PDB file of C-alpha atoms in Angstrom:
ATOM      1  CA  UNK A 445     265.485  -6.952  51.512  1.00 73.00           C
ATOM      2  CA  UNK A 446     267.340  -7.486  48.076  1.00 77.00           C
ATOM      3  CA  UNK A 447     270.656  -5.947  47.938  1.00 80.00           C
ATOM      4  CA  UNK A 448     270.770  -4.479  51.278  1.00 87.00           C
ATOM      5  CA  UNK A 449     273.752  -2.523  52.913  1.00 88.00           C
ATOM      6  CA  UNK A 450     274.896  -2.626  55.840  1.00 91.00           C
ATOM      7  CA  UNK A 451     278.270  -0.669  57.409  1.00 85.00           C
ATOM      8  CA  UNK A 452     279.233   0.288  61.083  1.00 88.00           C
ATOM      9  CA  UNK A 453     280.501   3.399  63.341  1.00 88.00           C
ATOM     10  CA  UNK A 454     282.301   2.636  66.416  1.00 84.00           C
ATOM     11  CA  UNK A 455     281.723   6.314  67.179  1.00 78.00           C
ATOM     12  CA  UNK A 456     284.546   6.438  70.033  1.00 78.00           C
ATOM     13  CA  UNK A 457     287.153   5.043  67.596  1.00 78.00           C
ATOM     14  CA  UNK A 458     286.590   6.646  64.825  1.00 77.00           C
ATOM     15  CA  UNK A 459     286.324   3.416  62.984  1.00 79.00           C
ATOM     16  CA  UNK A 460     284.168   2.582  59.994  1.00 83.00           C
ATOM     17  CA  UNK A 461     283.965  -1.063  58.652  1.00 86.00           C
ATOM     18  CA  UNK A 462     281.767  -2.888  56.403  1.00 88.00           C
ATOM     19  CA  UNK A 463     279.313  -5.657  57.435  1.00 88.00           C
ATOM     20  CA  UNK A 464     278.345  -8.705  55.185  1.00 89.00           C
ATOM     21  CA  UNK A 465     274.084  -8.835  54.615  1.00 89.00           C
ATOM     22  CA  UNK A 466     273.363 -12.650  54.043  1.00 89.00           C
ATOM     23  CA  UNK A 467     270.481 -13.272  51.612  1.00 87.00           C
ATOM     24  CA  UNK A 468     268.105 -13.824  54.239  1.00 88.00           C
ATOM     25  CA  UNK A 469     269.072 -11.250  56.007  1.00 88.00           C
ATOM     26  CA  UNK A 470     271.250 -12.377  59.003  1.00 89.00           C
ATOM     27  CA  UNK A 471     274.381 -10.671  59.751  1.00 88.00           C
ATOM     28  CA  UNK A 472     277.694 -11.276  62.334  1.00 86.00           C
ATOM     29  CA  UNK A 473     279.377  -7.956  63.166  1.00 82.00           C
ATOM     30  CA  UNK A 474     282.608  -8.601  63.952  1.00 81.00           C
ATOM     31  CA  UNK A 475     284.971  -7.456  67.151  1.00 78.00           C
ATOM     32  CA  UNK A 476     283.789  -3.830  68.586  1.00 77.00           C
ATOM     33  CA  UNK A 477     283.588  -1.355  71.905  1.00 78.00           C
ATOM     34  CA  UNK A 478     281.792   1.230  73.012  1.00 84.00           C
ATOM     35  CA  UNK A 479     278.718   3.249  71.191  1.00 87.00           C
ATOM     36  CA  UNK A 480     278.449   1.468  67.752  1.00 88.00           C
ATOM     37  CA  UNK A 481     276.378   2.757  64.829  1.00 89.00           C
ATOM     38  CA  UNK A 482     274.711   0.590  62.930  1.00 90.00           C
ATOM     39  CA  UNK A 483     273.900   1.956  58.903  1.00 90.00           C
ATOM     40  CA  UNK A 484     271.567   0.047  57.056  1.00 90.00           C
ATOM     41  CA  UNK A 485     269.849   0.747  53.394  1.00 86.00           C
ATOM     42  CA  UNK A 486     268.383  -0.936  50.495  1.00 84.00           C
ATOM     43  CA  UNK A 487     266.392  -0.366  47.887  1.00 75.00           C
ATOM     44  CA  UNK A 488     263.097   0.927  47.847  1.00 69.00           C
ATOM     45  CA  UNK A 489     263.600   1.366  51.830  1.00 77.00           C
ATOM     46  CA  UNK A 490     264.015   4.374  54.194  1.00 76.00           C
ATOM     47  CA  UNK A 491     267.714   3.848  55.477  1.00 84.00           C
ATOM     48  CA  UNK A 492     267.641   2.992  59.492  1.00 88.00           C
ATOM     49  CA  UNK A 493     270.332   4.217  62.045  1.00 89.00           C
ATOM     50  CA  UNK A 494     270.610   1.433  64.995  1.00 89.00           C
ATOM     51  CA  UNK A 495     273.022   2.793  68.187  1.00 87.00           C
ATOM     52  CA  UNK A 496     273.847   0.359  70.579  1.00 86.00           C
ATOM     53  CA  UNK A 497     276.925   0.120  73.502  1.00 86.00           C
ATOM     54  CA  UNK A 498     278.361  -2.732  72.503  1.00 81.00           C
ATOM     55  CA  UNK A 499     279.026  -3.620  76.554  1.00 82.00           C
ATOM     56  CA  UNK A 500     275.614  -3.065  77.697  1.00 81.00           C
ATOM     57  CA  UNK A 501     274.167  -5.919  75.055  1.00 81.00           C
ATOM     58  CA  UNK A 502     274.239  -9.502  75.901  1.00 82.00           C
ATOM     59  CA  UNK A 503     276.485 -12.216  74.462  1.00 79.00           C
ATOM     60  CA  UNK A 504     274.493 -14.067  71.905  1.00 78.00           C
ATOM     61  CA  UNK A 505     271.599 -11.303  71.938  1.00 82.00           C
ATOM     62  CA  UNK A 506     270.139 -11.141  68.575  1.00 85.00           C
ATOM     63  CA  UNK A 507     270.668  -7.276  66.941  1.00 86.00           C
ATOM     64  CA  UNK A 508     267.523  -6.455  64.968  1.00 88.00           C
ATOM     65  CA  UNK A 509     267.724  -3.478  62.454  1.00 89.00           C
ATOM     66  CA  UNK A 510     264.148  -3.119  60.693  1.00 87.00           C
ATOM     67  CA  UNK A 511     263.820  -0.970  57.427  1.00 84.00           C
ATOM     68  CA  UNK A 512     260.646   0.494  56.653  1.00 74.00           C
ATOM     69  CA  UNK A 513     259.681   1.124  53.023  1.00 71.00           C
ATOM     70  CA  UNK A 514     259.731   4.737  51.477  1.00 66.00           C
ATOM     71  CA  UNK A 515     256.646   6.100  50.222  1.00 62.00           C
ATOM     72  CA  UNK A 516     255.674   6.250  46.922  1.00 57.00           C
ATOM     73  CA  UNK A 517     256.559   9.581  44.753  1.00 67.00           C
ATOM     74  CA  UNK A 518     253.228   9.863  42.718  1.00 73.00           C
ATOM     75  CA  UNK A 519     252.722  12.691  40.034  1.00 84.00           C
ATOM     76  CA  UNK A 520     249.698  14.145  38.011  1.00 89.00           C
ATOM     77  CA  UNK A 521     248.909  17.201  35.639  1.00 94.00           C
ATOM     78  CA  UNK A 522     245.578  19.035  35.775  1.00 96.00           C
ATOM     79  CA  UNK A 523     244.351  20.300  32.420  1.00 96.00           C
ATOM     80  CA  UNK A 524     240.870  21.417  31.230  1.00 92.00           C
ATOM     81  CA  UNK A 525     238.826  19.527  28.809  1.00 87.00           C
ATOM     82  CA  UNK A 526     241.176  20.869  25.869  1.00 88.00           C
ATOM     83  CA  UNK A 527     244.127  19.702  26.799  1.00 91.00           C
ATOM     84  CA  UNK A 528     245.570  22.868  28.124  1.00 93.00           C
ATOM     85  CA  UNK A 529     246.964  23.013  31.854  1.00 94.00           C
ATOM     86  CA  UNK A 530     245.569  24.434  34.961  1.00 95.00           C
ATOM     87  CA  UNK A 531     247.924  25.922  37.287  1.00 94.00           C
ATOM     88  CA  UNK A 532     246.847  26.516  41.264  1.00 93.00           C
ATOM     89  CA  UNK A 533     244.495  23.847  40.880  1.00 94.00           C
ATOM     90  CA  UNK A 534     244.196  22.409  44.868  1.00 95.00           C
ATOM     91  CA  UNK A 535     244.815  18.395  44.873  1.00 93.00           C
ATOM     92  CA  UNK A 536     243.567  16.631  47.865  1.00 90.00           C
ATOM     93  CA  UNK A 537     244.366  12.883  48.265  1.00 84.00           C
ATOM     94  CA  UNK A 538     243.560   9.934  50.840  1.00 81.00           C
ATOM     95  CA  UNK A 539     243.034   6.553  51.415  1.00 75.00           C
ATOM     96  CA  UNK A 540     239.882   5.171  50.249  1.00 71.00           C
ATOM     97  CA  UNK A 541     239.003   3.560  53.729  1.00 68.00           C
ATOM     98  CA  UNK A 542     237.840   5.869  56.269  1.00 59.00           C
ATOM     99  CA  UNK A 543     240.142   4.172  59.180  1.00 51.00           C
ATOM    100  CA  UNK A 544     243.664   5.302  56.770  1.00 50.00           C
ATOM    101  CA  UNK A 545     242.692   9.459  56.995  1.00 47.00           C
ATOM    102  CA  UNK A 546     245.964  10.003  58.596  1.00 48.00           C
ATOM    103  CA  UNK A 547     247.073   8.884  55.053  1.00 61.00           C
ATOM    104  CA  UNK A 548     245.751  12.672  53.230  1.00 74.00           C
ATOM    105  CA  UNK A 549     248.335  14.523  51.188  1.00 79.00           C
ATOM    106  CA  UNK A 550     247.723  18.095  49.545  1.00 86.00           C
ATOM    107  CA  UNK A 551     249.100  20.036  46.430  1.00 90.00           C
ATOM    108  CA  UNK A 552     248.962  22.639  43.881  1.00 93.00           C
ATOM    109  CA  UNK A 553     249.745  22.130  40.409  1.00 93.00           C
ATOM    110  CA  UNK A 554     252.043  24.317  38.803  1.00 93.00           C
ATOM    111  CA  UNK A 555     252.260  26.706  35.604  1.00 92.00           C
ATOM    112  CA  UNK A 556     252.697  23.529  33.835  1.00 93.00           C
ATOM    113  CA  UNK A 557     249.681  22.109  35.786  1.00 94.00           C
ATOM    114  CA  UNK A 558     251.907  19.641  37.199  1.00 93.00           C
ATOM    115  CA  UNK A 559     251.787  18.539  41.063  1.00 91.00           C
ATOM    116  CA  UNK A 560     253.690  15.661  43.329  1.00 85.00           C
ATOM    117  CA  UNK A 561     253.000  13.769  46.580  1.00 78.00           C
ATOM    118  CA  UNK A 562     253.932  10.771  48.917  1.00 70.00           C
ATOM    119  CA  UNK A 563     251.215   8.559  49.535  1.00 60.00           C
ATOM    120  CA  UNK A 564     251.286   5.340  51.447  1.00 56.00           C
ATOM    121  CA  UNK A 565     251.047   2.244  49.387  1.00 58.00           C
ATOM    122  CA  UNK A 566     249.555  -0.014  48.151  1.00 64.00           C
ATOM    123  CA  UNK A 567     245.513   0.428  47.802  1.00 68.00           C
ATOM    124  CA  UNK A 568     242.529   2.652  46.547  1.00 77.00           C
ATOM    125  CA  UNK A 569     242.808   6.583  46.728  1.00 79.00           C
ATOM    126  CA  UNK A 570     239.961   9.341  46.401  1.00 86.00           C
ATOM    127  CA  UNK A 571     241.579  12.293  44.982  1.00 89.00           C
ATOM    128  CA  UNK A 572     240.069  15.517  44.582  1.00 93.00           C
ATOM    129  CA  UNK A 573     240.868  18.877  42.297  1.00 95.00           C
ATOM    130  CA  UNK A 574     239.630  21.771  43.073  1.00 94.00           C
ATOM    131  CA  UNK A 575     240.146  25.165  41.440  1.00 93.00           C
ATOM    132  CA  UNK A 576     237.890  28.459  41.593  1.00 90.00           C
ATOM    133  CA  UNK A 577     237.380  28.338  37.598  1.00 88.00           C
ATOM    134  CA  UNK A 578     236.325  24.850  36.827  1.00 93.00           C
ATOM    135  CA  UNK A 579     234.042  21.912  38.138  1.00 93.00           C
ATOM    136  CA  UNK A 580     235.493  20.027  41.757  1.00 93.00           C
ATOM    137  CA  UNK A 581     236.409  16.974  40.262  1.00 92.00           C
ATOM    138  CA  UNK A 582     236.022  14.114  42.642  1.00 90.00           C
ATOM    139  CA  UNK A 583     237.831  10.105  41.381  1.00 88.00           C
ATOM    140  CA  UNK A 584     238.885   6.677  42.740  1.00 86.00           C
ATOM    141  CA  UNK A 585     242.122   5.720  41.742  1.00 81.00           C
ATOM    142  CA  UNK A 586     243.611   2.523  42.334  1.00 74.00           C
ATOM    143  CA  UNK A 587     247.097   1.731  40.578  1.00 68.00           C
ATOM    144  CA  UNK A 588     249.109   4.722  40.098  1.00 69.00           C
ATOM    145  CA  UNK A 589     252.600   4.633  37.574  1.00 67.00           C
ATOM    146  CA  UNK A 590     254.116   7.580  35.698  1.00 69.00           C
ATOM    147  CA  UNK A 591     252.550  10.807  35.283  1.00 79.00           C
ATOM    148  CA  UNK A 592     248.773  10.877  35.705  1.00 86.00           C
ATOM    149  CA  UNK A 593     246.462  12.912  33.794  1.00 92.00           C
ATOM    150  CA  UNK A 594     243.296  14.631  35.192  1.00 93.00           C
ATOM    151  CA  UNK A 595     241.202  16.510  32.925  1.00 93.00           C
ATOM    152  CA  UNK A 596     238.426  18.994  34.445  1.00 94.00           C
ATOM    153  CA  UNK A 597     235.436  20.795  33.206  1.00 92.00           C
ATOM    154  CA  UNK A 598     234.043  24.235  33.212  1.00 92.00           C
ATOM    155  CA  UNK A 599     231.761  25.176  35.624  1.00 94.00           C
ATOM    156  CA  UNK A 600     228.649  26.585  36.000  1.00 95.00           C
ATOM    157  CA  UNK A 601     225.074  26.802  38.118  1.00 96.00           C
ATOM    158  CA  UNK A 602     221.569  26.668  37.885  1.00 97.00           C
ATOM    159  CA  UNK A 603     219.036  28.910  39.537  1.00 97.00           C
ATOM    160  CA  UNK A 604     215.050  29.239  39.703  1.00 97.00           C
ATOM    161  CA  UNK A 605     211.972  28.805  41.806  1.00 97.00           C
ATOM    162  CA  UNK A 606     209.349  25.529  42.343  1.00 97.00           C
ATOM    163  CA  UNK A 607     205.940  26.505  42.559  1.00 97.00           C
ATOM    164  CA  UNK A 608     202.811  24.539  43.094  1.00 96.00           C
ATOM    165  CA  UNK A 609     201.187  24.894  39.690  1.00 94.00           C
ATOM    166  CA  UNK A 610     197.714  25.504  41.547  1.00 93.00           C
ATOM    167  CA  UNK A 611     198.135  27.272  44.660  1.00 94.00           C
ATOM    168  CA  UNK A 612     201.489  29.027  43.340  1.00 95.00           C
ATOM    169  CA  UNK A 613     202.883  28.472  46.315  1.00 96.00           C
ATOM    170  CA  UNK A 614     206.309  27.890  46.969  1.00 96.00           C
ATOM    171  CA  UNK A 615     207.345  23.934  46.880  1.00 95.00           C
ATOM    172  CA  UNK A 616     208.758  23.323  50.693  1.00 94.00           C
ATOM    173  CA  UNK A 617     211.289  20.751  50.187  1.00 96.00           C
ATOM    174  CA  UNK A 618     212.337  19.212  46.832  1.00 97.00           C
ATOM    175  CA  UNK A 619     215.080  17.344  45.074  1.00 97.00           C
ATOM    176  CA  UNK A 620     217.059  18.166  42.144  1.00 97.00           C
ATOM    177  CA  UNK A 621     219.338  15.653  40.382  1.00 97.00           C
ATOM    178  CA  UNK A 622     221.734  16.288  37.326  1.00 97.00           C
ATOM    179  CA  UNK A 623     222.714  13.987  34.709  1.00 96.00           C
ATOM    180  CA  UNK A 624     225.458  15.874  32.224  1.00 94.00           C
ATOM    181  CA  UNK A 625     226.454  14.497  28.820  1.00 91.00           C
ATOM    182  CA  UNK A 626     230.208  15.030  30.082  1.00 86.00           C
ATOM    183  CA  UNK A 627     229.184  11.304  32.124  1.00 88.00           C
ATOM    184  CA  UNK A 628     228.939  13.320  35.513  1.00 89.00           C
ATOM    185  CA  UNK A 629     225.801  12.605  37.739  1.00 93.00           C
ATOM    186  CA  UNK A 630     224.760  14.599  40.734  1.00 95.00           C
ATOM    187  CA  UNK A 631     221.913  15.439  43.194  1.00 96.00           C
ATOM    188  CA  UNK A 632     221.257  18.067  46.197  1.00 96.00           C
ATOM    189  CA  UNK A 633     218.155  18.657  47.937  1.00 97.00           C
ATOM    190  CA  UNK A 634     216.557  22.275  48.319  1.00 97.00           C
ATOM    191  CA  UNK A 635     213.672  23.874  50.295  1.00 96.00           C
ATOM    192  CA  UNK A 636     211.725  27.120  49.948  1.00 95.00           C
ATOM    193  CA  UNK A 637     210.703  27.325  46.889  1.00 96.00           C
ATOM    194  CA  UNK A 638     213.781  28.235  45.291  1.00 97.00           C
ATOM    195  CA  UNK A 639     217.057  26.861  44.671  1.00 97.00           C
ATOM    196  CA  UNK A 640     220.439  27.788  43.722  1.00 97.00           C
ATOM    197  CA  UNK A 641     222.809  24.983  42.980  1.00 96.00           C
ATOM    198  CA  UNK A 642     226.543  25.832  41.512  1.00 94.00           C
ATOM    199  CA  UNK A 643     229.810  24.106  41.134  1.00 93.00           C
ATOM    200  CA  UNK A 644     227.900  22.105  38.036  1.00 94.00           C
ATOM    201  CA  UNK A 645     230.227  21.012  34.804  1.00 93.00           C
ATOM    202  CA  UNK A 646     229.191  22.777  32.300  1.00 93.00           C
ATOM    203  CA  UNK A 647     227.363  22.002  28.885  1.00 93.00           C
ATOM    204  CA  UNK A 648     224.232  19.895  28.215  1.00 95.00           C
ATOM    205  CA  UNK A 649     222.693  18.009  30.816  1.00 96.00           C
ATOM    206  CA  UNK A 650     219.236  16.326  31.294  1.00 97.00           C
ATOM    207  CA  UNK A 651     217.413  17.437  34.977  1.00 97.00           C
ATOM    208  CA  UNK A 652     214.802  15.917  37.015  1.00 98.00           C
ATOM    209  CA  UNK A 653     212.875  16.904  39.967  1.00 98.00           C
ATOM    210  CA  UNK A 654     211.046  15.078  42.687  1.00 97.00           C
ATOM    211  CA  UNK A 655     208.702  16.356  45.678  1.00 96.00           C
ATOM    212  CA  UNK A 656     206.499  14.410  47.709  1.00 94.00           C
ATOM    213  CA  UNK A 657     203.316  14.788  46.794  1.00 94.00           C
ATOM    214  CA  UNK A 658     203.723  15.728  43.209  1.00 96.00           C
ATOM    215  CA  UNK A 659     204.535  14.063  40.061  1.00 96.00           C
ATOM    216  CA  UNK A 660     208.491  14.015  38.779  1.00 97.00           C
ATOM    217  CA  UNK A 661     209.351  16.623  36.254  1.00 97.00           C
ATOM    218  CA  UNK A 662     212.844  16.089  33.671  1.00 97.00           C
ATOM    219  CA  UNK A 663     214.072  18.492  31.381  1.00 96.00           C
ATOM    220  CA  UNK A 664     216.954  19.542  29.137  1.00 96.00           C
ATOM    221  CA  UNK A 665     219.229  21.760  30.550  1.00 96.00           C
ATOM    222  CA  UNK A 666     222.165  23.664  28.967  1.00 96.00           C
ATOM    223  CA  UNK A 667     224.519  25.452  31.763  1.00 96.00           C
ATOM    224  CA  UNK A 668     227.061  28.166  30.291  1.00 95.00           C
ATOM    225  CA  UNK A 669     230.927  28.125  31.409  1.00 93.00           C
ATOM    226  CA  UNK A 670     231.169  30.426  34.619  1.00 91.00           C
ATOM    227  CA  UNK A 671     234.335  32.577  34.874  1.00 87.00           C
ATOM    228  CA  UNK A 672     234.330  32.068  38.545  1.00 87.00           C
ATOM    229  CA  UNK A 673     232.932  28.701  40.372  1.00 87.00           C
ATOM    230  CA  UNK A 674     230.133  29.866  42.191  1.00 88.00           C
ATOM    231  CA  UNK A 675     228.344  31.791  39.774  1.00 93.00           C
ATOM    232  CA  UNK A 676     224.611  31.031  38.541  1.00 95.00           C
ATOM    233  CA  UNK A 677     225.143  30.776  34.974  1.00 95.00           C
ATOM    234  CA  UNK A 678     221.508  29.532  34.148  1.00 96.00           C
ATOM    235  CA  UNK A 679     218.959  31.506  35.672  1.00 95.00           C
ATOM    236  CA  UNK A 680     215.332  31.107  35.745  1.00 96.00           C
ATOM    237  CA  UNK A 681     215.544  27.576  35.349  1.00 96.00           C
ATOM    238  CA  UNK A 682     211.395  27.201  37.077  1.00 97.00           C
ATOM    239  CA  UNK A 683     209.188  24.310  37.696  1.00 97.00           C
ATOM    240  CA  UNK A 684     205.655  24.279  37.979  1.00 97.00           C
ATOM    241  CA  UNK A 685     204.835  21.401  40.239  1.00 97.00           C
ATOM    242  CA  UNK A 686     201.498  19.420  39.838  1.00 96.00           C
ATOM    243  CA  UNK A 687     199.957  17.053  42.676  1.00 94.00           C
ATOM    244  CA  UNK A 688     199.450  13.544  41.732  1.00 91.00           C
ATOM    245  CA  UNK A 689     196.467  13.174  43.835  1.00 72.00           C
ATOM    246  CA  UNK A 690     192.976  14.779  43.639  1.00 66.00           C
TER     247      UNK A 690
END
């Protein structure tokens, strides 16, 4: 690596002496006994310890010392859709392929909604926010530099009961899907009859309904900030099915 170090220990002598790094990395250590320390850094690298007894390696024997680059130091502030920071938000990131899970960091953004992690580079991450007051929010993010900014919207939930507009019986399975002006899309499936469906963002949103059997239903939908995530903030939200056959 570019402008690496490299010094040695001979521990039993209480010797110290510094070794010349060639550019491509080669490097003769010069007359030594006993346990020797090798110290090796450079930039952008984890610095690498290397013991050896000078004695016990062979004359000629090539002396390896491999540096391993230090993770990246990524940070982020939460804030709601004003501007304003969240603090205790939960932050929850990993590698975008499955196979790199090992890969997950975690934390919590502070009274300035600030928060910090290692990650391994390079590649795609899926990062999500969570916090009891606002909407999960849920990104890819690829190339990460400076201070990142994640904004997140107020929650809310829906709540009501499908009937079959005939029979007024209660719908046995159905689907619900979500499409909010803040750009957000979403879908969960229900049975029963009723449904209760939270951890929504908040504001104006147009949503549709499917069930076999019956013809699709949309409609505009306006969901009201919850003070706690979890909450149904639009109740009585009801469909009326009707059968698309005789």
């Amino acid at each position: 690596p570019t402008g690496a170090q490299l010094w040695m220990d001979m521990e039993d002598f209480f010797i110290v002496a510094d070794v010349a790094v060639e550019a491509d990395g080669s490097f003769v250590l010069p007359r030594a006994a006993g346990t020797v320390a090798l110290h090796a850094n450079a930039p952008g690298f984890s610095p690498e310890i290397k013991r050896l007894v000078v004695e016990a390696v062979p004359q000629g024997q090539v002396v390896e010392i491999t540096l391993v680059p230090e993770e990246l130091t990524l940070a982020g502030r939460v804030v709601d859709w004003r501007g304003y920071p969240i603090e205790g938000a939960a932050v929850l990131v990993r590698m975008a392929k499955k196979d790199q899970s090992a890969a997950a960091r975690e934390a919590v953004s502070d009274a300035d909604g600030i928060f910090g992690f290692a990650v391994l580079p390079p590649g795609e991450w899926l990062i999500t926010i969570d916090h009891p007051s606002f909407f999960t929010l849920e990104q890819r993010v690829g190339e990460w530099e400076g201070e990142k900014e994640f904004a997140l919207l107020a929650a809310g939930g829906l709540c009501g009961t499908v009937l079959d507009d005939r029979t007024y019986l209660a719908a046995p399975a159905f689907s619900l899907s979500l499409a909010s002006e803040k750009g957000v899309s979403l879908a969960g499936d229900f049975s029963g009859g009723t449904y209760r469906w939270t951890d929504l963002p908040a504001g104006r949103g147009t949503l549709t309904i499917t069930a076999e059997g019956y013809a699709p239903q949309t409609r505009d939908v306006d969901i009201p900030p919850a003070e706690i995530k979890g909450q149904c903030t639009a109740q009585d939200v009801d469909f009326w099915l009707v059968l698309t056959g005789p």
